[in-house]
PDB file of C-alpha atoms in Angstrom:
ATOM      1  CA  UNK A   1     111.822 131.360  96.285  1.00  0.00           C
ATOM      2  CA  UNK A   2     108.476 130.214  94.921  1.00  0.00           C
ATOM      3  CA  UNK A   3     106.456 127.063  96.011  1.00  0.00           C
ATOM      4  CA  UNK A   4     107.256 124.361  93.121  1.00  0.00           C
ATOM      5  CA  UNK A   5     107.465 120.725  93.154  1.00  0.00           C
ATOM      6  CA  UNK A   6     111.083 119.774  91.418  1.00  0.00           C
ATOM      7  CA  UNK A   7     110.975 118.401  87.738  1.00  0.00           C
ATOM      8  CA  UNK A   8     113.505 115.670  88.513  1.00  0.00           C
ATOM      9  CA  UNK A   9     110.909 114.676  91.031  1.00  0.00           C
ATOM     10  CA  UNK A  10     108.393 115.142  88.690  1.00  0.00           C
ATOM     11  CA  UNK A  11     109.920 112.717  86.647  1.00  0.00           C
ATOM     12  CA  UNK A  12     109.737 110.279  89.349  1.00  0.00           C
ATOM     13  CA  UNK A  13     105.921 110.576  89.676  1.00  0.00           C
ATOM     14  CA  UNK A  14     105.905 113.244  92.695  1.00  0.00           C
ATOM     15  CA  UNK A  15     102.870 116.195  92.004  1.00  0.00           C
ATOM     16  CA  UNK A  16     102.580 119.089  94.321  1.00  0.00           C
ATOM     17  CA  UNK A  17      98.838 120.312  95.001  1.00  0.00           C
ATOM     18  CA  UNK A  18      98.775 123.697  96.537  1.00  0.00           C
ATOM     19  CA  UNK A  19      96.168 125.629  98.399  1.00  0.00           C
ATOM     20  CA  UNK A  20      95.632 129.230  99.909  1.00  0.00           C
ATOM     21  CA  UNK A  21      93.847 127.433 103.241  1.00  0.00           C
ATOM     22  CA  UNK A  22      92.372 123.865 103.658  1.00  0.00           C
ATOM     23  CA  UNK A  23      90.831 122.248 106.628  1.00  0.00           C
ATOM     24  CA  UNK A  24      93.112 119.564 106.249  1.00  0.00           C
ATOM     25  CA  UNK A  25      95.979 118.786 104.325  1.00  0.00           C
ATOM     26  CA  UNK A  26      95.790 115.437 106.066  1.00  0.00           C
ATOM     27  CA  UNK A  27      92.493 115.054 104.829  1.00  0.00           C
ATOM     28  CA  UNK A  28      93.346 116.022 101.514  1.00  0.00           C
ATOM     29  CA  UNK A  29      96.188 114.194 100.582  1.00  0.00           C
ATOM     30  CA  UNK A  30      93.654 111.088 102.158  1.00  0.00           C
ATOM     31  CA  UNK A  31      91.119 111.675  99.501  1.00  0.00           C
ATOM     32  CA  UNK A  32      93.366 112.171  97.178  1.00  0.00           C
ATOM     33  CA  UNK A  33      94.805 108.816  97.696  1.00  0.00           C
ATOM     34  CA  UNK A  34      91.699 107.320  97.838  1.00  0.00           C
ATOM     35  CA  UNK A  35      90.490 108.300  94.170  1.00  0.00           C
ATOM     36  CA  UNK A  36      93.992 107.005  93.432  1.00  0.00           C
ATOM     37  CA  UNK A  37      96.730 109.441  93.864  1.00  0.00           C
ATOM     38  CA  UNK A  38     100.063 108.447  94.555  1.00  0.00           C
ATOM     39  CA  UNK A  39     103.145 110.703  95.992  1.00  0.00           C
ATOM     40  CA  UNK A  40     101.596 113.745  96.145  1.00  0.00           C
ATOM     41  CA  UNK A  41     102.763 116.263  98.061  1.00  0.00           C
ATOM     42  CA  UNK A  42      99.848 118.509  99.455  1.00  0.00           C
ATOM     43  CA  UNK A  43     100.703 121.932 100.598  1.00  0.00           C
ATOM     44  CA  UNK A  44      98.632 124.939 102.037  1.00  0.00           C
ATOM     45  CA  UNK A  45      99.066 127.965 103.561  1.00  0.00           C
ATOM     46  CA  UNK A  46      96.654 127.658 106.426  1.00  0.00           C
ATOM     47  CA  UNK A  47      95.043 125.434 107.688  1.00  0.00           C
ATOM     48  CA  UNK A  48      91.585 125.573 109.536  1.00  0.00           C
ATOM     49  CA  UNK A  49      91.223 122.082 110.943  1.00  0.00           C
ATOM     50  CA  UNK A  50      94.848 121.061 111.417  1.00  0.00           C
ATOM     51  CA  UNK A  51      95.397 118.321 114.223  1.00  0.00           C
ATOM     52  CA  UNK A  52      98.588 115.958 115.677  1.00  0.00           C
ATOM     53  CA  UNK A  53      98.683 112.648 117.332  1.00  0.00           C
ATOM     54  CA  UNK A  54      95.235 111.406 119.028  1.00  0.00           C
ATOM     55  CA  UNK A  55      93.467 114.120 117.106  1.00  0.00           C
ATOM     56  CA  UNK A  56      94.773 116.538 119.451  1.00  0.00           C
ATOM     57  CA  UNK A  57      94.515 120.562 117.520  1.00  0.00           C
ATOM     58  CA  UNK A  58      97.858 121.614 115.443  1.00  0.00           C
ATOM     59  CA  UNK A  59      97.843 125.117 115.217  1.00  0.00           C
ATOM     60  CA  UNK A  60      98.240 126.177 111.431  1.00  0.00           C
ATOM     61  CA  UNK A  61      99.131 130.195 110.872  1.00  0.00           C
ATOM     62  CA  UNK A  62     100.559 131.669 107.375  1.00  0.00           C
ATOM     63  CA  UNK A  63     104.181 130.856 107.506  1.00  0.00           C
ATOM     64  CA  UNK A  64     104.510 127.259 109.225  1.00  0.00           C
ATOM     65  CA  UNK A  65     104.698 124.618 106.786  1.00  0.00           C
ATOM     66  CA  UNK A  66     101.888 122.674 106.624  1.00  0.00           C
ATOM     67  CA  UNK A  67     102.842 119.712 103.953  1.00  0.00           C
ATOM     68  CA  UNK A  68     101.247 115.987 103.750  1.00  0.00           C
ATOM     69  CA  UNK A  69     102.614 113.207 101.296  1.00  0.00           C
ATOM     70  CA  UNK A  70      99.732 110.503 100.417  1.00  0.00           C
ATOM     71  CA  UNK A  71     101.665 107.272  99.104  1.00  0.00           C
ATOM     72  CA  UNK A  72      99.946 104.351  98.194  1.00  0.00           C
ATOM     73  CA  UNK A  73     101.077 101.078  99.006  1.00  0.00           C
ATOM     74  CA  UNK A  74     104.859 101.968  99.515  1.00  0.00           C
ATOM     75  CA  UNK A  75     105.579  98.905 101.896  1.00  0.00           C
ATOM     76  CA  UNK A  76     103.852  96.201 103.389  1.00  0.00           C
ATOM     77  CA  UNK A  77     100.684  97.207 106.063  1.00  0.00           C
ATOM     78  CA  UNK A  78     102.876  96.114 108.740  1.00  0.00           C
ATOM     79  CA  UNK A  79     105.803  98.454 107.984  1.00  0.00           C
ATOM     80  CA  UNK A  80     103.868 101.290 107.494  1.00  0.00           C
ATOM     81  CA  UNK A  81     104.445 103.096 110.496  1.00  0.00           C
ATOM     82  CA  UNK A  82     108.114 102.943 110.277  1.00  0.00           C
ATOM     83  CA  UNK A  83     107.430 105.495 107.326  1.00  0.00           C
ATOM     84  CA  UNK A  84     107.529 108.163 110.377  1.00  0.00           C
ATOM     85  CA  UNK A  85     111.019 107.542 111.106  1.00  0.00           C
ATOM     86  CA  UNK A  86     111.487 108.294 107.022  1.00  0.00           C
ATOM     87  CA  UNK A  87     109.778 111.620 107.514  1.00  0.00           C
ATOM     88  CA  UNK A  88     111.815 112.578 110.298  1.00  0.00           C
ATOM     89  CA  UNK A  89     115.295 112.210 108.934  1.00  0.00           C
ATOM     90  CA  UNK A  90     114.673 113.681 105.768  1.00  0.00           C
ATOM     91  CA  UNK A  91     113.348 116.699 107.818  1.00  0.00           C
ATOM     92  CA  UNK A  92     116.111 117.366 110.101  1.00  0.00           C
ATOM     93  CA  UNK A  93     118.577 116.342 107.212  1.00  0.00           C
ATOM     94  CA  UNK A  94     116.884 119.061 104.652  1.00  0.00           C
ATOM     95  CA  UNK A  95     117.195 121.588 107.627  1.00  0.00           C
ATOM     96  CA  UNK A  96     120.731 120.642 108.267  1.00  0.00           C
ATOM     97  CA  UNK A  97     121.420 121.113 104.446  1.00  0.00           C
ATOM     98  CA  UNK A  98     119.536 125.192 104.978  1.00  0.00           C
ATOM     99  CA  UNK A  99     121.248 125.934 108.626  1.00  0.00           C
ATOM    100  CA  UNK A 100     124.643 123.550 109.336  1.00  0.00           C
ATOM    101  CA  UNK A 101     125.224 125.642 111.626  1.00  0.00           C
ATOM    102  CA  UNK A 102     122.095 124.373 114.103  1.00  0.00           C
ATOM    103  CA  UNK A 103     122.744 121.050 113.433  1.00  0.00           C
ATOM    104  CA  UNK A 104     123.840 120.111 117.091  1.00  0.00           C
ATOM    105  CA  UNK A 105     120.847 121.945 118.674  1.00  0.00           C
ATOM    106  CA  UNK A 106     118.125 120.103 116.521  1.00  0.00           C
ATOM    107  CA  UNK A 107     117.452 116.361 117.904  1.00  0.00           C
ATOM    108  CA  UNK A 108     114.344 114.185 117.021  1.00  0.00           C
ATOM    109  CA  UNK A 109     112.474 112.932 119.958  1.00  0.00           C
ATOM    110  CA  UNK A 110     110.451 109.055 119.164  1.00  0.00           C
ATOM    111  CA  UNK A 111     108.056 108.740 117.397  1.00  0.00           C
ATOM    112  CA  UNK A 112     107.503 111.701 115.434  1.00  0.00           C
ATOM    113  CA  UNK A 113     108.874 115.260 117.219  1.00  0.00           C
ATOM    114  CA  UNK A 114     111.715 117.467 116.020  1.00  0.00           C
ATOM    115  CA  UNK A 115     113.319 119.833 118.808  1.00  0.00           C
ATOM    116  CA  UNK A 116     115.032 123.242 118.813  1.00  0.00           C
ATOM    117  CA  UNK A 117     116.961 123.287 121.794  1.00  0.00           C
ATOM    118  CA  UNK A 118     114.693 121.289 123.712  1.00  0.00           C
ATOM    119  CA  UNK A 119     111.528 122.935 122.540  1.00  0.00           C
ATOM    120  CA  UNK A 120     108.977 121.409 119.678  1.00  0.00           C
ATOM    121  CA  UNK A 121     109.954 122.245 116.200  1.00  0.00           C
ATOM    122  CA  UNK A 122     107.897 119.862 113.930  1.00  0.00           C
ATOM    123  CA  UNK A 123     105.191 116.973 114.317  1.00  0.00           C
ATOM    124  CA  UNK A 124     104.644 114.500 111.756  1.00  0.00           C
ATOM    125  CA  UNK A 125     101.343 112.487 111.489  1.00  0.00           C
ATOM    126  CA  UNK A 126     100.771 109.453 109.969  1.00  0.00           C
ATOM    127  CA  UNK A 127      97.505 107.982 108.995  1.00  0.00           C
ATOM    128  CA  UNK A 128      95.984 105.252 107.113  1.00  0.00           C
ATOM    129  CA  UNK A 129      94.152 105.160 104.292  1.00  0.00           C
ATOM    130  CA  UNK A 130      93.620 102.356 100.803  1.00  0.00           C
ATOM    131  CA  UNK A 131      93.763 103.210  97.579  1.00  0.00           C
ATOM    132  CA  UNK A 132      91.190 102.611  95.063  1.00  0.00           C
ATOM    133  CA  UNK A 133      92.607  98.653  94.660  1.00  0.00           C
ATOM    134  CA  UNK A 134      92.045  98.426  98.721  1.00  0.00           C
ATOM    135  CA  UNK A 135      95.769  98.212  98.795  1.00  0.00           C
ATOM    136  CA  UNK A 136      97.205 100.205 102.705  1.00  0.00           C
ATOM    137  CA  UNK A 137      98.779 103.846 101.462  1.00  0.00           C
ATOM    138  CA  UNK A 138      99.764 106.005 104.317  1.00  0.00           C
ATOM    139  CA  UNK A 139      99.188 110.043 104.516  1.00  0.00           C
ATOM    140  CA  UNK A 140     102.392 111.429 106.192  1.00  0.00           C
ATOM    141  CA  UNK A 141     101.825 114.605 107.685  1.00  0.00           C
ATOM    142  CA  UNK A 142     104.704 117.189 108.514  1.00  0.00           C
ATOM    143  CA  UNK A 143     103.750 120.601 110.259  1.00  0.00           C
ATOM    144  CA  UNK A 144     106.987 122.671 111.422  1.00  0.00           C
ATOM    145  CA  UNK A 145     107.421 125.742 113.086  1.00  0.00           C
ATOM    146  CA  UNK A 146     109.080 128.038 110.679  1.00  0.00           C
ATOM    147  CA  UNK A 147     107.585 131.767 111.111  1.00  0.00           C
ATOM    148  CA  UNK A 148     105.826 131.339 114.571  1.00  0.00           C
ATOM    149  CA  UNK A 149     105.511 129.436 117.477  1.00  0.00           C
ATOM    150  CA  UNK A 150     102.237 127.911 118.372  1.00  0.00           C
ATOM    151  CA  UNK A 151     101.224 128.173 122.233  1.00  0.00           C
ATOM    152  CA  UNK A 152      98.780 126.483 124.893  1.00  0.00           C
ATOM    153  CA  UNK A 153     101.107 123.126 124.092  1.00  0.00           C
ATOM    154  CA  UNK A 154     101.539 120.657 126.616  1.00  0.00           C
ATOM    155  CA  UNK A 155     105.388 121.440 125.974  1.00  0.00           C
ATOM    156  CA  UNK A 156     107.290 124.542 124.868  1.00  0.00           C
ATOM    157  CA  UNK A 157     107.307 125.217 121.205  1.00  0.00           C
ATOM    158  CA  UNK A 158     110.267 126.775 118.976  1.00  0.00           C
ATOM    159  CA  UNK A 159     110.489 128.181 115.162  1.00  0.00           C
ATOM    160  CA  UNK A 160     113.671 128.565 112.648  1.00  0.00           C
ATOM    161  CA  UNK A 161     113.152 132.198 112.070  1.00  0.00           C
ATOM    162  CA  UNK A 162     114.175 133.030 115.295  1.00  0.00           C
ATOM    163  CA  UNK A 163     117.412 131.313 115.012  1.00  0.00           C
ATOM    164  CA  UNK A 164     118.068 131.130 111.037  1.00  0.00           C
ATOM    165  CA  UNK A 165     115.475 133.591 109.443  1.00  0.00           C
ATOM    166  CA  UNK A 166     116.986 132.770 106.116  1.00  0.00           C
ATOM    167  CA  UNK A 167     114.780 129.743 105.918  1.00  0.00           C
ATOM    168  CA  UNK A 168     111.302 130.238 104.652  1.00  0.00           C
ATOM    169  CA  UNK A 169     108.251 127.846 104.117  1.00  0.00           C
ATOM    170  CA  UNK A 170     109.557 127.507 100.569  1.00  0.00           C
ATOM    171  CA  UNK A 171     112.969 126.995 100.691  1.00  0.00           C
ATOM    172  CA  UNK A 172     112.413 124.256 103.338  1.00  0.00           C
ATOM    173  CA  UNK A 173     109.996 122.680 101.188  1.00  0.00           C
ATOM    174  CA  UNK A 174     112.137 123.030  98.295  1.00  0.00           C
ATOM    175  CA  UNK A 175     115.038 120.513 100.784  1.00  0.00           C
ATOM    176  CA  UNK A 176     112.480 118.051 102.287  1.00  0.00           C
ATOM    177  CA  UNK A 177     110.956 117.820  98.953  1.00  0.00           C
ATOM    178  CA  UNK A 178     114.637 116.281  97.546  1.00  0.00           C
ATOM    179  CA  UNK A 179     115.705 114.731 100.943  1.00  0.00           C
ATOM    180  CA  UNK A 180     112.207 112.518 101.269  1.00  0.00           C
ATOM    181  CA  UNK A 181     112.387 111.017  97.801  1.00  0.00           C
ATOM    182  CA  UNK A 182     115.775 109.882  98.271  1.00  0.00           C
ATOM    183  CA  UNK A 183     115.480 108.644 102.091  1.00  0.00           C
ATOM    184  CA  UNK A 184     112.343 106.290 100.678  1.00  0.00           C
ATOM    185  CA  UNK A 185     114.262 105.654  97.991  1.00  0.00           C
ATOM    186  CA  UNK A 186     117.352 103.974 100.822  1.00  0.00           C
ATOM    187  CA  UNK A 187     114.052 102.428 102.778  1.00  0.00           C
ATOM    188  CA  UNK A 188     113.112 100.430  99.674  1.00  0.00           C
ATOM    189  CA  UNK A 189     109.521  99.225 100.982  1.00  0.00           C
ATOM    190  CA  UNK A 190     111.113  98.729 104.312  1.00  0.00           C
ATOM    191  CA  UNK A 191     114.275  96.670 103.109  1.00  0.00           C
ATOM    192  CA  UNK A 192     116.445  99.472 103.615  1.00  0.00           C
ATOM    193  CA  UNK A 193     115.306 100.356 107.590  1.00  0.00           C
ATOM    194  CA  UNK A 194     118.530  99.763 109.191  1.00  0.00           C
ATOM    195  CA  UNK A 195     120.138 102.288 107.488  1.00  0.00           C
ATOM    196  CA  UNK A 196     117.189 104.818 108.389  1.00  0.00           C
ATOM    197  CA  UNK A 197     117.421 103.790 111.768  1.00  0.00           C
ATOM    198  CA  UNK A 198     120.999 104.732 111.769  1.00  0.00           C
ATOM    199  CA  UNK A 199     120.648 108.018 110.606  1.00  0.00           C
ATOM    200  CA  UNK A 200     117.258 108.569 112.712  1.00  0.00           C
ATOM    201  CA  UNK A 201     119.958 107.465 116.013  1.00  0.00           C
ATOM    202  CA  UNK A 202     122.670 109.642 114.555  1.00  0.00           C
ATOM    203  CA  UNK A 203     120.230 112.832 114.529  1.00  0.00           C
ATOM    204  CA  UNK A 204     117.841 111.848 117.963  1.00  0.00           C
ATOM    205  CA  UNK A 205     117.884 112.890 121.673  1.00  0.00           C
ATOM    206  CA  UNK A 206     121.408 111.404 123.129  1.00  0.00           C
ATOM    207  CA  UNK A 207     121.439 107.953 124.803  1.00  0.00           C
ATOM    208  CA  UNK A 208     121.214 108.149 128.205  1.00  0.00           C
ATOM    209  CA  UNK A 209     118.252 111.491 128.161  1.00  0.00           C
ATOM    210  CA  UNK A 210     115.875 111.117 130.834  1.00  0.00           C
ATOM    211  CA  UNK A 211     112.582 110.469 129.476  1.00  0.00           C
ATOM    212  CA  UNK A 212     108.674 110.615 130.789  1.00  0.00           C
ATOM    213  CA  UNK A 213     106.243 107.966 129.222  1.00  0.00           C
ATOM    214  CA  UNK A 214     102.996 108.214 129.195  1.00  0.00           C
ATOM    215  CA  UNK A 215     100.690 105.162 128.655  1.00  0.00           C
ATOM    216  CA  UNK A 216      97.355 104.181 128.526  1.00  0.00           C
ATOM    217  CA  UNK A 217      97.708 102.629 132.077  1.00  0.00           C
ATOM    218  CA  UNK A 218     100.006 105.005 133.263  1.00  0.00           C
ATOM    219  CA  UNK A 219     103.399 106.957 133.028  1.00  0.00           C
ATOM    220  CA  UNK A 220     107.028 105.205 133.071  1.00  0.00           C
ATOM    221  CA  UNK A 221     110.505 107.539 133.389  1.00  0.00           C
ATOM    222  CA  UNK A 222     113.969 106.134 132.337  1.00  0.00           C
ATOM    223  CA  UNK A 223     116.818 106.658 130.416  1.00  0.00           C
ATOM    224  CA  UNK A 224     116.595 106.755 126.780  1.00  0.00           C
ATOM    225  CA  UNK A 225     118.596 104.047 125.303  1.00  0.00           C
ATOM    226  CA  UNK A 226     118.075 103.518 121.251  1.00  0.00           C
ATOM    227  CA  UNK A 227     115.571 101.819 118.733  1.00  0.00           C
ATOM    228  CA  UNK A 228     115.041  98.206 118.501  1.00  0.00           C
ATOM    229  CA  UNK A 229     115.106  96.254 115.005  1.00  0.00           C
ATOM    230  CA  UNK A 230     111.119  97.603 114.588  1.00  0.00           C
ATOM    231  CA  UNK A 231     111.644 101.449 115.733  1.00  0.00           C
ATOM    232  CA  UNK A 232     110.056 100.350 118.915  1.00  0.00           C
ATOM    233  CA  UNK A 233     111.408 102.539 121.917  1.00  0.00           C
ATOM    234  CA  UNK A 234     113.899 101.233 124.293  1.00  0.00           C
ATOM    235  CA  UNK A 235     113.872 103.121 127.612  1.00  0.00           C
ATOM    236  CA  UNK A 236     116.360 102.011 130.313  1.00  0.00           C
ATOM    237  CA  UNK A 237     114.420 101.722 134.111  1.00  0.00           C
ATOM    238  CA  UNK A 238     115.884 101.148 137.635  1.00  0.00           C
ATOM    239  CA  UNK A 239     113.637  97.782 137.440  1.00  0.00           C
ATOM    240  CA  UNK A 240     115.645  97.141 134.160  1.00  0.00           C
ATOM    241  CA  UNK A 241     115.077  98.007 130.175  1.00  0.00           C
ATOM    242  CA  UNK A 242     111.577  98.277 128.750  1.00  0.00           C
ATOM    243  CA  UNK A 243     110.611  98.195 125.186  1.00  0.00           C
ATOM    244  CA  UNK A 244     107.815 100.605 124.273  1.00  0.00           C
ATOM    245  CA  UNK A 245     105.671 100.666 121.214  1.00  0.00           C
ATOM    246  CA  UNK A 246     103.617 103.430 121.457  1.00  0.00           C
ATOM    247  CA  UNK A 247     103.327 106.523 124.252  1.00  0.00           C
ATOM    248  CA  UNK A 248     103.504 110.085 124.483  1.00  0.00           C
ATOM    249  CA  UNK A 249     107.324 111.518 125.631  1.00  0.00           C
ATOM    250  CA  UNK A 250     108.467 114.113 127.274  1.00  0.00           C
ATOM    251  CA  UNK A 251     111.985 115.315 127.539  1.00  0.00           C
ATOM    252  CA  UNK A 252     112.672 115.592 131.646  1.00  0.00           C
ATOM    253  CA  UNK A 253     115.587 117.677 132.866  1.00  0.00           C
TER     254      UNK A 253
END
């Protein structure tokens, strides 16, 4: 299978820019938005520059799919990031449509992970940016693990190919592609959330996973236990249940 953008999605307005190696498709898919782009898909084979949450390096060899989506003003500025939780079940619901067969070993870990049996599979990004009306767009970034595992993480890392090596960077496109357009078409500029938080639930960690935090002023461990209404994390303590917004988690045995 080749790289293509589908013409159904075409249709729709989605374009598909594709590059040998980039710094950043990030960065890309930012300016693109800026000069007034709107649901395109930017794709590349390498990436020199590539980074993850709090700018931290995302390593970016021939293989991996390295894919941002720059959408411009597709909800209010408030409900932007919930967009992650979009990215992240049409990601683990394309793979589920490639491999069925994994689908109990893949879990999504809040905010923005995908794991393999407990290892890192996928990070997805999101970042700000206005288009040329000053209206908030978002860049959604998606980098997954499909030919190799990245190391020096700060947790163990995992890739398809050793587990379904039928899936490629294309043919995984090819589903997320499909499986993105119509999971923002069921969040409907944020009207249709409780149904993606459903299906985020239905596909995460189980209730009840141990869980470290860590804060700016400090690290908290509990029991995972859901979303609230916002996507906000709800971790269950032996003081009693927090709610956390934002943090860094890691999966504890």
């Amino acid at each position: 299978m080749t790289l293509r953008l589908d013409p159904r999605l075409a249709a729709r307005g989605y374009a598909l820019r594709y590059e040998p190696e980039i710094g950043s498709t990030n960065s890309a898919a930012k300016e693109a938005l800026r000069a007034g782009a709107d649901r395109l898909w930017v794709i590349a084979d390498a990436q020199s520059a590539g980074r993850g949450r709090h700018e931290r390096g995302w390593a970016s060899p021939p293989g991996n799919l390295h894919a941002s989506l720059a959408l411009a003003a597709p909800c209010e500025p408030a409900k932007l990031p919930l967009l992650g939780f979009v990215a992240g079940v049409a990601l683990i619901e394309a793979i589920i449509a490639l491999a069925p067969d994994i689908a109990s070993r893949l879990a999504l870990k809040w905010p923005n992970d995908m794991l393999l049996d407990g290892r890192k599979l996928a990070g997805i990004l999101l970042e700000g940016e206005s288009d040329p009306a000053g209206r908030p767009g978002v860049i959604i970034g998606i980098g997954v693990n499909v030919a190799h595992s990245p190391e020096g993480l700060d947790q163990p890392a995992a890739h398809l190919a050793a587990k379904v090596p039928w899936i490629t960077r294309d043919s995984l496109f090819d589903a997320l592609q499909k499986a993105f357009a119509e999971t923002l078409t069921v969040f409907d500029e944020a009207r249709g959330f409780a149904s993606i938080r459903q299906r985020w639930l239905a596909s995460s960690l189980p209730m009840g996973q141990r869980l470290r935090v860590k804060l700016p002023g400090g690290t908290r461990e509990g029991t995972f236990s859901g979303l609230d209404a916002q996507g906000a994390l709800r971790l269950e303590m032996e003081s009693g249940p927090v709610t956390i917004v934002a943090g860094d988690v890691f999966v504890l045995p």
